[in-house]
Short mmCIF file of C-alpha atoms in Angstrom, two decimals:
data_model
loop_
_atom_site.label_atom_id
_atom_site.label_comp_id
_atom_site.label_asym_id
_atom_site.label_seq_id
_atom_site.Cartn_x
_atom_site.Cartn_y
_atom_site.Cartn_z
CA UNK C 793 121.95 30.64 34.78
CA UNK C 794 121.04 31.13 31.64
CA UNK C 795 120.95 28.94 28.71
CA UNK C 796 123.58 30.05 26.28
CA UNK C 797 122.64 29.52 22.53
CA UNK C 798 125.50 29.71 19.58
CA UNK C 799 125.92 28.03 16.07
CA UNK C 800 126.55 24.76 16.66
CA UNK C 801 129.21 22.98 14.79
CA UNK C 802 127.95 19.04 15.46
CA UNK C 803 124.43 20.74 14.65
CA UNK C 804 125.63 22.44 10.98
CA UNK C 805 127.13 18.92 10.03
CA UNK C 806 123.47 17.30 11.20
CA UNK C 807 121.61 19.34 8.57
CA UNK C 808 120.14 18.51 5.85
CA UNK C 809 120.70 20.04 2.55
CA UNK C 810 117.70 21.89 2.42
CA UNK C 811 118.21 22.91 6.15
CA UNK C 812 121.57 23.91 5.31
CA UNK C 813 120.44 25.97 2.01
CA UNK C 814 117.80 27.69 3.98
CA UNK C 815 119.66 28.64 7.44
CA UNK C 816 123.13 29.10 5.92
CA UNK C 817 123.12 29.79 2.45
CA UNK C 818 119.54 32.29 3.21
CA UNK C 819 117.22 30.05 0.95
CA UNK C 820 113.47 29.59 1.02
CA UNK C 821 112.07 26.36 0.76
CA UNK C 822 108.76 26.15 -1.27
CA UNK C 823 105.62 27.13 -0.20
CA UNK C 824 103.28 23.92 1.02
CA UNK C 825 105.92 21.50 1.45
CA UNK C 826 107.75 22.44 5.03
CA UNK C 827 107.26 20.54 7.64
CA UNK C 828 105.35 22.87 9.77
CA UNK C 829 103.59 25.02 8.22
CA UNK C 830 100.53 23.57 9.03
CA UNK C 831 101.31 22.00 12.30
CA UNK C 832 98.76 23.01 15.16
CA UNK C 833 100.31 20.87 18.16
CA UNK C 834 101.08 23.18 21.21
CA UNK C 835 105.12 23.63 21.69
CA UNK C 836 107.85 25.92 20.85
CA UNK C 837 109.99 26.70 17.80
CA UNK C 838 113.87 26.74 17.94
CA UNK C 839 116.61 27.37 16.25
CA UNK C 840 117.71 23.79 14.59
CA UNK C 841 121.14 25.28 14.51
CA UNK C 842 121.74 26.54 18.11
CA UNK C 843 118.49 25.48 20.08
CA UNK C 844 117.50 29.34 20.72
CA UNK C 845 113.94 29.67 21.21
CA UNK C 846 112.48 31.69 18.21
CA UNK C 847 108.48 31.50 18.12
CA UNK C 848 105.18 29.90 20.27
CA UNK C 849 102.41 28.76 18.71
CA UNK C 850 100.79 30.71 20.63
CA UNK C 851 101.65 33.22 18.22
CA UNK C 852 100.99 30.91 14.90
CA UNK C 853 98.11 31.21 12.35
CA UNK C 854 97.27 30.28 9.29
CA UNK C 855 98.57 33.04 6.56
CA UNK C 856 97.72 30.98 3.67
CA UNK C 857 101.07 31.28 2.56
CA UNK C 858 102.08 28.05 3.15
CA UNK C 859 104.77 28.98 5.49
CA UNK C 860 104.56 28.92 9.51
CA UNK C 861 103.74 32.56 10.17
CA UNK C 862 103.76 33.96 13.56
CA UNK C 863 102.43 37.38 15.25
CA UNK C 864 105.71 37.98 17.26
CA UNK C 865 108.70 36.44 18.39
CA UNK C 866 108.63 34.53 21.84
CA UNK C 867 111.19 36.62 23.15
CA UNK C 868 111.32 40.29 22.25
CA UNK C 869 113.02 43.31 23.82
CA UNK C 870 116.75 44.37 24.37
CA UNK C 871 118.59 41.61 25.92
CA UNK C 872 116.19 38.66 25.28
CA UNK C 873 115.46 38.89 21.91
CA UNK C 874 116.73 35.76 19.96
CA UNK C 875 115.59 36.91 16.47
CA UNK C 876 116.92 39.67 15.26
CA UNK C 877 115.83 41.69 11.49
CA UNK C 878 118.36 43.45 8.81
CA UNK C 879 117.12 44.82 5.32
CA UNK C 880 117.28 42.53 2.26
CA UNK C 881 117.73 43.54 -1.20
CA UNK C 882 118.20 40.99 -2.80
CA UNK C 883 115.12 41.27 -4.71
CA UNK C 884 113.22 44.16 -6.31
CA UNK C 885 111.42 44.82 -3.72
CA UNK C 886 113.25 45.25 -0.32
CA UNK C 887 112.53 43.39 2.61
CA UNK C 888 112.66 42.77 6.20
CA UNK C 889 114.88 39.36 6.79
CA UNK C 890 114.76 37.35 10.22
CA UNK C 891 117.59 35.64 11.55
CA UNK C 892 118.60 34.07 14.47
CA UNK C 893 120.07 36.31 17.21
CA UNK C 894 122.84 33.98 18.22
CA UNK C 895 123.08 31.14 15.18
CA UNK C 896 122.68 33.66 12.74
CA UNK C 897 120.49 31.10 10.89
CA UNK C 898 118.11 33.08 8.02
CA UNK C 899 114.38 32.14 8.92
CA UNK C 900 112.74 33.90 6.66
CA UNK C 901 111.29 37.15 6.51
CA UNK C 902 108.91 39.67 8.54
CA UNK C 903 106.27 41.07 6.45
CA UNK C 904 103.12 43.91 7.79
CA UNK C 905 100.30 41.89 6.74
CA UNK C 906 99.54 40.17 9.71
CA UNK C 907 96.58 40.13 12.27
CA UNK C 908 95.81 43.93 12.89
CA UNK C 909 94.99 42.95 16.87
CA UNK C 910 98.08 41.21 17.46
CA UNK C 911 100.35 44.11 15.87
CA UNK C 912 100.38 43.67 12.37
CA UNK C 913 103.06 42.05 12.08
CA UNK C 914 103.65 38.41 9.94
CA UNK C 915 106.65 36.22 10.49
CA UNK C 916 107.00 34.22 7.51
CA UNK C 917 109.53 31.50 8.48
CA UNK C 918 111.01 28.14 6.63
CA UNK C 919 110.39 25.38 8.39
CA UNK C 920 114.12 24.05 7.77
CA UNK C 921 115.31 26.53 9.97
CA UNK C 922 113.10 25.15 12.89
CA UNK C 923 112.92 22.54 14.83
CA UNK C 924 109.48 22.26 16.56
CA UNK C 925 109.45 20.95 20.70
CA UNK C 926 106.23 19.77 21.80
CA UNK C 927 104.66 20.74 24.77
CA UNK C 928 105.23 17.74 26.70
CA UNK C 929 108.39 17.80 25.64
CA UNK C 930 109.56 21.38 26.79
CA UNK C 931 110.95 20.23 30.33
CA UNK C 932 112.43 17.04 29.10
CA UNK C 933 114.73 19.09 26.79
CA UNK C 934 115.83 22.12 28.63
CA UNK C 935 112.66 24.85 27.97
CA UNK C 936 110.27 24.31 30.90
CA UNK C 937 110.45 28.02 31.39
CA UNK C 938 108.46 28.54 28.26
CA UNK C 939 105.28 26.41 29.35
CA UNK C 940 104.27 29.56 31.38
CA UNK C 941 102.96 30.71 27.97
CA UNK C 942 100.56 27.56 27.17
CA UNK C 943 99.37 27.50 30.88
CA UNK C 944 98.45 31.53 30.63
CA UNK C 945 96.22 30.41 27.57
CA UNK C 946 94.64 27.99 29.21
CA UNK C 947 93.34 30.91 32.37
CA UNK C 948 92.31 32.85 29.64
CA UNK C 949 95.46 35.58 29.55
CA UNK C 950 95.33 37.34 25.86
CA UNK C 951 98.53 35.56 24.15
CA UNK C 952 97.76 36.92 21.23
CA UNK C 953 96.15 34.07 19.99
CA UNK C 954 92.29 35.35 20.88
CA UNK C 955 89.74 35.69 18.71
CA UNK C 956 89.74 37.67 16.16
CA UNK C 957 87.27 41.03 15.60
CA UNK C 958 85.42 40.71 12.63
CA UNK C 959 87.61 42.78 10.54
CA UNK C 960 90.63 41.10 11.22
CA UNK C 961 89.26 37.55 10.07
CA UNK C 962 90.44 37.86 6.12
CA UNK C 963 92.56 34.78 6.15
CA UNK C 964 89.99 32.19 7.90
CA UNK C 965 86.99 34.26 5.36
CA UNK C 966 88.09 35.19 1.77
CA UNK C 967 88.71 33.17 -1.20
CA UNK C 968 91.58 31.76 -1.63
CA UNK C 969 93.58 32.23 -4.70
CA UNK C 970 97.24 30.49 -5.33
CA UNK C 971 100.26 33.45 -6.05
CA UNK C 972 103.07 31.28 -7.14
CA UNK C 973 105.44 33.97 -6.13
CA UNK C 974 104.13 33.66 -2.48
CA UNK C 975 105.95 36.21 0.01
CA UNK C 976 109.86 35.07 -1.23
CA UNK C 977 108.88 37.24 -3.84
CA UNK C 978 107.08 40.40 -2.47
CA UNK C 979 104.26 39.65 -4.38
CA UNK C 980 101.90 40.34 -1.75
CA UNK C 981 102.39 44.00 -2.08
CA UNK C 982 101.17 44.04 -6.09
CA UNK C 983 97.54 42.89 -4.56
CA UNK C 984 97.08 44.90 -2.30
#
C-alpha cells in the first residue's frame, strides 16, 4: 500500500520558529547556516512537515551557494512527484519556487545553472524545510524502498552523482567569490 503524505498538524506544532517561517511563510534561511548545506552522509531528505521523500544524497552537489543543492527530486513524473514548482514573482527577477506536493511546504527555488551532465538544474533548498534520514535508518523509518538508490550507486550505475566532465567542474575548480545576495535574490543572473 502506498504511503499517504499530508500536512501533519503535530509536525507543524513541533516546528522551530525558523522551520515555520521557511515552510509556512515562504521564508529563506541565511546561506551557510542551515543544518544540511554541508552534509555528505548517504540518505534521503524528506519534508519536515509531511514526511514525503523529496531528495536523495546521490543527487546532491556542492553549488557553493551555502544551501543544499540537488540536481533532481527523488521522485519524478505523473503520480510520483512529491516536488512541485510554481512561478514566484515576489522579487524583481521572476523565479521558480519549489514546494512539497502534499505538505505544501515552501522548500526553495530551482535554477537552470546546475551541472550540465545531470540535466542542468539546481534545486536550491532550505535546510529548515528538510529532515534527513540516513541510509542506515531508512528501513526503520519506513523509507526502505529508497535503499535501491544507494545500492545502484555501489554497483556503479549512474544515478546522477557520477564524475563530471572537465567542462562541468566549474563549482570545484573555479575561484570562489562570496555574493551576499545568493540565489535568494537572483544574483547569479547578474554575474553570468
